[in-house]
Short mmCIF file of C-alpha atoms in Angstrom, two decimals:
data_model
loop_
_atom_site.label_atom_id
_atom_site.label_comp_id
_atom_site.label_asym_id
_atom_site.label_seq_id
_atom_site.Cartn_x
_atom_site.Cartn_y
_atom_site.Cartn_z
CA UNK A 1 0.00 0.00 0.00
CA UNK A 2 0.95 3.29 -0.79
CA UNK A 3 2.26 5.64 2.42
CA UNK A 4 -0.34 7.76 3.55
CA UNK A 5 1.93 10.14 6.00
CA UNK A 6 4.90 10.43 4.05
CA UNK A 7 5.98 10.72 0.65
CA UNK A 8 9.28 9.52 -0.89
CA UNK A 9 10.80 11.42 -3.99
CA UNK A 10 14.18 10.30 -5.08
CA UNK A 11 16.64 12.52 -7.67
CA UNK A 12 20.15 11.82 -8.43
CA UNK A 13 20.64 9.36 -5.90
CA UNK A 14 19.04 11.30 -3.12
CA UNK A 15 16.02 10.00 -1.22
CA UNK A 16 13.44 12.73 0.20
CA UNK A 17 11.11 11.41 2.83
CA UNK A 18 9.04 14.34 3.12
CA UNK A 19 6.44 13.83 6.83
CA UNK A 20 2.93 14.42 4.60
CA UNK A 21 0.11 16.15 7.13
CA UNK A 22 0.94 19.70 7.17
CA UNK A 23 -3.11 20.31 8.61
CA UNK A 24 -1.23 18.72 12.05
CA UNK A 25 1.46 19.96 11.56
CA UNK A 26 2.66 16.21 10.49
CA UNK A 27 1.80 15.27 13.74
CA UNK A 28 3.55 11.73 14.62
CA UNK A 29 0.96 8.71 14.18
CA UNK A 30 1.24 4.97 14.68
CA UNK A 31 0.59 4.70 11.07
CA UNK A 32 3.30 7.39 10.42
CA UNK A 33 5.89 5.54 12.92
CA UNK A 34 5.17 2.21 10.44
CA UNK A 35 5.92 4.20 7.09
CA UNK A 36 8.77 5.68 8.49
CA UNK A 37 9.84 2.31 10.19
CA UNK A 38 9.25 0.43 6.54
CA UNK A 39 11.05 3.13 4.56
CA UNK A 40 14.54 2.73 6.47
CA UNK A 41 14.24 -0.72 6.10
CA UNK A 42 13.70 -0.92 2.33
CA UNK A 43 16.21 1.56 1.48
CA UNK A 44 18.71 -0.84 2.47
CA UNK A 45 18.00 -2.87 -0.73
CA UNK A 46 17.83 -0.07 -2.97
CA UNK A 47 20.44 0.29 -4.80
CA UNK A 48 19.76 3.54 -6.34
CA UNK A 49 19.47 5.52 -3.04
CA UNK A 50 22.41 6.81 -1.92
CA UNK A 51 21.58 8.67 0.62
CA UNK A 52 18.53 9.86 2.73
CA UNK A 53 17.04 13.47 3.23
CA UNK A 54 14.02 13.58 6.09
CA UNK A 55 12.16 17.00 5.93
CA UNK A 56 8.43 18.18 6.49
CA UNK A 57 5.29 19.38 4.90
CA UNK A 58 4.72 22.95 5.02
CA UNK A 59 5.83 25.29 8.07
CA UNK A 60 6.66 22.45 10.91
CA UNK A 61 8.83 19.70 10.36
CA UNK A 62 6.54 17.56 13.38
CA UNK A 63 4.94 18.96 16.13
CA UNK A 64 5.50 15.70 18.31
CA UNK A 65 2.70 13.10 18.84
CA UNK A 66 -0.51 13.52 17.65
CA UNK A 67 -2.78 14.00 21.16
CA UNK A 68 -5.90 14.10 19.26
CA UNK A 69 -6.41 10.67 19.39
CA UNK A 70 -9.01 8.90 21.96
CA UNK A 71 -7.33 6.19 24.28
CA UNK A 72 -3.86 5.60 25.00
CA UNK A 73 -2.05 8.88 22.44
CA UNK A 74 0.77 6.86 22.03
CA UNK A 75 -0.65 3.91 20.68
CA UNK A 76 0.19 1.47 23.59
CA UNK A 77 -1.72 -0.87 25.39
CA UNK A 78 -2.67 0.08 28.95
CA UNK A 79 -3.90 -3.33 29.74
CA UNK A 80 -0.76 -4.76 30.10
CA UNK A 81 1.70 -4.96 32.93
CA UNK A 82 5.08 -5.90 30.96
CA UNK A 83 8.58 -6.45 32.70
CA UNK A 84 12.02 -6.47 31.39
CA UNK A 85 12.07 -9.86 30.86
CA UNK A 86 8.88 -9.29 28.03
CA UNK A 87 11.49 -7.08 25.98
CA UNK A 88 14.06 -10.00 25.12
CA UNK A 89 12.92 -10.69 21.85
CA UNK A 90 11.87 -7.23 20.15
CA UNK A 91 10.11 -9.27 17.11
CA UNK A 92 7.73 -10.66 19.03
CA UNK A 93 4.33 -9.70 17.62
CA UNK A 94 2.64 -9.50 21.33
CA UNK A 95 5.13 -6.39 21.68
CA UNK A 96 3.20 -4.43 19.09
CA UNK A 97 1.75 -2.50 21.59
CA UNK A 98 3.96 -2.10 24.24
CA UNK A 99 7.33 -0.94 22.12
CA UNK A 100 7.63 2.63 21.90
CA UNK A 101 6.72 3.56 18.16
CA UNK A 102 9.90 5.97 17.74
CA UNK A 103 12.11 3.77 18.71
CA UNK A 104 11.01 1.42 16.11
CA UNK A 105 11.64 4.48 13.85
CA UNK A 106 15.12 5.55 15.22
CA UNK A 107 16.22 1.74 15.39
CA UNK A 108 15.41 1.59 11.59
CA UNK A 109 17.45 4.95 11.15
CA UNK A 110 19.95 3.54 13.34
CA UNK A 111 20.76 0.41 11.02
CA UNK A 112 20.11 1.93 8.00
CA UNK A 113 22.95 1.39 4.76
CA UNK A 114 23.02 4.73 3.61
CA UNK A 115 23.52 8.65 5.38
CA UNK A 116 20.93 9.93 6.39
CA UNK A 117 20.27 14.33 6.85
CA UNK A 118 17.36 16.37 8.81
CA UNK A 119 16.29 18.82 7.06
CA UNK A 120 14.36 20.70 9.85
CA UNK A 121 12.24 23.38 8.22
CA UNK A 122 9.95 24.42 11.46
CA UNK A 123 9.22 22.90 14.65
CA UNK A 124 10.18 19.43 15.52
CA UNK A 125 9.13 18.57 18.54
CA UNK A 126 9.32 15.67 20.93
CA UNK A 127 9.41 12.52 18.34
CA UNK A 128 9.68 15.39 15.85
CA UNK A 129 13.00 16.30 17.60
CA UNK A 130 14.19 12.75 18.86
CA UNK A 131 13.87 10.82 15.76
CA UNK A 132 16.06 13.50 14.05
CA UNK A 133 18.95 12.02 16.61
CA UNK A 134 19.23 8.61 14.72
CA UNK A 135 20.19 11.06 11.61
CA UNK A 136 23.79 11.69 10.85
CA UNK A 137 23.51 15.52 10.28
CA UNK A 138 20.39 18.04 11.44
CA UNK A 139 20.38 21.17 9.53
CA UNK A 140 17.72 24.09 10.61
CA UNK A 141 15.65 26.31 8.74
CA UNK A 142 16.20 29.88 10.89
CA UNK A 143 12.56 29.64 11.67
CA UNK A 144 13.12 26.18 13.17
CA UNK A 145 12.23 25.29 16.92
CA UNK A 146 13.58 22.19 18.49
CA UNK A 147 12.05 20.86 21.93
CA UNK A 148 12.34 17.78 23.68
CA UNK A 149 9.05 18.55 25.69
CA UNK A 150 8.50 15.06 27.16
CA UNK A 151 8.83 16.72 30.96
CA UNK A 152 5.56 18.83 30.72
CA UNK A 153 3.55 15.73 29.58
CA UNK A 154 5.06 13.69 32.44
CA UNK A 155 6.48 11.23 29.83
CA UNK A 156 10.11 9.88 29.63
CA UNK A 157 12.59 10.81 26.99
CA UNK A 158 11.38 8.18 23.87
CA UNK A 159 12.90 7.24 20.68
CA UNK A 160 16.20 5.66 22.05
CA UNK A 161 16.90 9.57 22.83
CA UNK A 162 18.85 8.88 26.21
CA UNK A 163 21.25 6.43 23.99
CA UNK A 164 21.74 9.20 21.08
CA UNK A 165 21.02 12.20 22.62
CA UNK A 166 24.16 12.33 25.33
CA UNK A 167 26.82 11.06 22.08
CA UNK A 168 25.54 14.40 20.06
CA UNK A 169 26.01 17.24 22.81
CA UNK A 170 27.30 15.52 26.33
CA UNK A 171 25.46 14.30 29.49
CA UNK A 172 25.30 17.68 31.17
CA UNK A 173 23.56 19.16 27.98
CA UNK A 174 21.56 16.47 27.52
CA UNK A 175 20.33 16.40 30.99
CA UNK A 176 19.39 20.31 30.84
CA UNK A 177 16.99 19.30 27.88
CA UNK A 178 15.27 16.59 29.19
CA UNK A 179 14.63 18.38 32.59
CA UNK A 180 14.48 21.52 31.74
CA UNK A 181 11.72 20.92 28.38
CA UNK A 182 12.87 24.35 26.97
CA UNK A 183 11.96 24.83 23.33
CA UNK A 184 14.99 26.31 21.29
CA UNK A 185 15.08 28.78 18.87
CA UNK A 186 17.47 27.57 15.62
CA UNK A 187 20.48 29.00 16.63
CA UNK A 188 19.95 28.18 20.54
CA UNK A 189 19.68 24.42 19.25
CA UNK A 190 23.19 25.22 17.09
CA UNK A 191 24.97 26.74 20.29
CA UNK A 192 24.04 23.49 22.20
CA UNK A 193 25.45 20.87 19.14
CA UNK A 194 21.51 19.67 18.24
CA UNK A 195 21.78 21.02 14.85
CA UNK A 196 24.89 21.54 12.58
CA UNK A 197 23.78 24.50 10.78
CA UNK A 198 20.84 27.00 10.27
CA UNK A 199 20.36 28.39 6.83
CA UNK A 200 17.47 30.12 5.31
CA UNK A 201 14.32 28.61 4.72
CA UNK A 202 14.92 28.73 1.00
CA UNK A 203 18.18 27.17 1.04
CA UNK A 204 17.12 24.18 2.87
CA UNK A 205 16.95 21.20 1.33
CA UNK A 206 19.80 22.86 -1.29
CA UNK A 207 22.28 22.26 1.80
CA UNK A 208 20.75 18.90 2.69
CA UNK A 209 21.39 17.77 -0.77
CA UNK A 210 25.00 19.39 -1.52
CA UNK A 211 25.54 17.72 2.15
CA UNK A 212 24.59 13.92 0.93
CA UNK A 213 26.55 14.89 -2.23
CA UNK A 214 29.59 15.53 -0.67
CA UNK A 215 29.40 12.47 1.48
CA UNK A 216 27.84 9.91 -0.94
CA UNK A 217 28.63 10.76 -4.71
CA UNK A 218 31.73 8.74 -5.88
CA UNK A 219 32.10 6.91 -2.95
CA UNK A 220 32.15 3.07 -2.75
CA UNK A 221 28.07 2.54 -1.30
CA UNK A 222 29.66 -0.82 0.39
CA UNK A 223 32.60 1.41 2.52
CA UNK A 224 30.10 3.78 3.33
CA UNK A 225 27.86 1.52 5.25
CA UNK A 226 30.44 0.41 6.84
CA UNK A 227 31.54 3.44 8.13
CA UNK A 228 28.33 4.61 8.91
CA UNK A 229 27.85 1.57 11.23
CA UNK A 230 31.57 1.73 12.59
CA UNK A 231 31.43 4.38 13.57
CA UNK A 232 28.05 4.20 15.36
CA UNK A 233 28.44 0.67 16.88
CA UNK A 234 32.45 0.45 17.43
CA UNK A 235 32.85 4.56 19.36
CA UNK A 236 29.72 2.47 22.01
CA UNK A 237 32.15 -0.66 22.63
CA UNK A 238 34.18 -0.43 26.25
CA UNK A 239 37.60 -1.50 24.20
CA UNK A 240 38.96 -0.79 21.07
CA UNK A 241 39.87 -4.35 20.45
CA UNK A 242 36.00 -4.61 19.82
CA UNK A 243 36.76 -1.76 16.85
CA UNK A 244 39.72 -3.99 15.76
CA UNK A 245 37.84 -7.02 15.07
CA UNK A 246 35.52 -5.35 12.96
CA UNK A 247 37.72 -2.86 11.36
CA UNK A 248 40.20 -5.76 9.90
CA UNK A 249 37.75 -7.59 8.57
CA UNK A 250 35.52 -4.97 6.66
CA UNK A 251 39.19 -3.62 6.03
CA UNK A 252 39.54 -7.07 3.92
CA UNK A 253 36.32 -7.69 2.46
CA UNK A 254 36.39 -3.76 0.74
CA UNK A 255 40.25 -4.09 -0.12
CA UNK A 256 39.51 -6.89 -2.25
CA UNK A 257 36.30 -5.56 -3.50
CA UNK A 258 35.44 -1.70 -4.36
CA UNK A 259 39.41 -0.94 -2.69
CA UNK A 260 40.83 -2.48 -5.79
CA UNK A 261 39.07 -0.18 -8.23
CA UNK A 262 39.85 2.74 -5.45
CA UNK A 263 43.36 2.08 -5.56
CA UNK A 264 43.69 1.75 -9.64
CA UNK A 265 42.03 5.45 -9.89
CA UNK A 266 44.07 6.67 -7.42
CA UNK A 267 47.20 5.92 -9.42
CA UNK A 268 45.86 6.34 -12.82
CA UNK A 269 44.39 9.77 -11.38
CA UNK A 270 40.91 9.08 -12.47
CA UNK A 271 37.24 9.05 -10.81
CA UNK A 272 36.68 5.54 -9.68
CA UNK A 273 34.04 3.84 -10.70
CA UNK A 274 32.99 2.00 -7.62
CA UNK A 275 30.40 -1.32 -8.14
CA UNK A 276 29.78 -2.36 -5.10
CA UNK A 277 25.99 -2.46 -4.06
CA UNK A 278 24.86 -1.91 -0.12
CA UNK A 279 22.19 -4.48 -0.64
CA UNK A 280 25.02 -7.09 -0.87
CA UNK A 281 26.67 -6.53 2.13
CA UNK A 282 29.82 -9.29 3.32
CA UNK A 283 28.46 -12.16 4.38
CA UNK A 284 29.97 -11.54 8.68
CA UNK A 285 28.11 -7.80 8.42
CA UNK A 286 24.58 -9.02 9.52
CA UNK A 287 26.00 -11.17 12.52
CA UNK A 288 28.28 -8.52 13.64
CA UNK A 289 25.32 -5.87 13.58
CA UNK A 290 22.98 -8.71 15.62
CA UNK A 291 26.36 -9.36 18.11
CA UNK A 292 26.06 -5.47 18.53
CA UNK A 293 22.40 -5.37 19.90
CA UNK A 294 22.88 -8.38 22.43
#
């Protein structure tokens, strides 16, 4: 079925998941949290997306959870008393409504193949601010607002947010946002490290895309999923020997793959012409991302 909360455009290589209900503000939804959740998971296979922009629909980029809705807002189940023990196995369908629906989101984000930039055009608050932290660049609009709001509603920080949030601007910071619930302006959520840059409105997604250009075009798509999981899974391991292990073999796999064709153009001082696809990933890359999550 076709998404009916987000659209997908892709050009040159760039993917544009654009949050679709500007009326709310592109308010988050269950249903939005399961487009989002199956779009990061497809992309890995696609072989023509090199990189991913996430933006919104008219003036906000999401205004946090939609509250409109009758019942539990967040989609859970308050029925049901789970304990740690519940959580072992995250595919279990009886979780469905009990996992937190941005987390499925930033988890997706988290493993995804390819870069991935926020382009933050207006307020993104609470999931619109967390799920931005999965992303490997934020770039504001100068009307942007960022808020991680969860204190007023007597909520916890969601989305995997504690795990991202403190790597991006330090515990200290990161504890002054969660308690304090202050919504920044753009260039209060620069000064603090949430965003990289604030721009004009107009130049937007023209950053966003010279920024996955610069990273992605005529690079091997095989070495840059593996960097973009290195260096997210190997800087959380307590030794570097953990880095080591993983660095010497995706170190062999891409010298005898795309690093042959890298090391002929670099000599014959040529573009290389890399043919490696991220949907065909070594064959130790999808243990050594399930090791990581144990």
């Amino acid at each position: 079925m076709s998404p009916t909360t987000i659209t997908r455009e892709l050009t040159d290589g760039i993917l544009t998941i654009t949050l679709n209900r500007p009326d709310q503000l592109n308010a988050f939804t269950v249903t939005m949290a399961e487009e989002l959740e199956t779009a990061f998971t497809e992309v890995n296979a696609d072989d023509e997306v090199r990189a991913v922009i996430v933006t919104g629909a008219g003036r906000a980029f999401c205004a946090g959870m939609d509250l409109s809705n009758d019942g539990n807002v967040f989609g859970l189940d308050p029925d049901r008393r789970p304990e740690l023990a519940d959580m072992a196995d995250l595919d279990d369908p009886e979780l469905a409504r009990i996992r937190d629906t941005g987390g499925r989101v930033t988890l997706a984000i988290h493993d995804c193949r390819k870069p991935v930039i926020a382009a933050i055009n207006g307020a993104a608050v609470g999931i619109g601010a967390t799920m931005t932290l999965a992303m490997d660049a934020r770039l504001a609009a100068t009307k942007a607002r960022v808020g991680l709001v969860f204190g007023k509603l007597g909520i916890v920080p969601e989305a995997a947010s504690t795990w991202f949030l403190p790597r991006i601007v330090g515990l200290p910071a990161a504890l002054d946002l969660a308690y304090s619930a202050d919504i920044l302006d753009a260039e209060q959520s620069r000064e603090v490290g949430l965003v990289q840059k604030v721009v004009e409105p107009a130049e937007l997604l023209d950053e966003a895309r010279a920024l996955a250009d610069r990273w992605t075009r005529g690079r091997s798509p095989v070495a840059t999923a593996f960097t973009r999981q290195m260096m997210r899974r190997n800087s959380a391991r307590p030794h570097p020997v953990d880095a080591h292990r993983v660095d010497s073999l995706a170190m062999f796999y891409t010298s005898i793959a795309d690093g042959i064709e890298g090391v002929a153009a670099f000599r014959e001082k040529r573009a290389a012409e890399f043919t490696g696809r991220a949907s065909e990933m070594p064959p130790f890359y999808q243990d050594w991302l399930d090791a990581t999550r144990d």
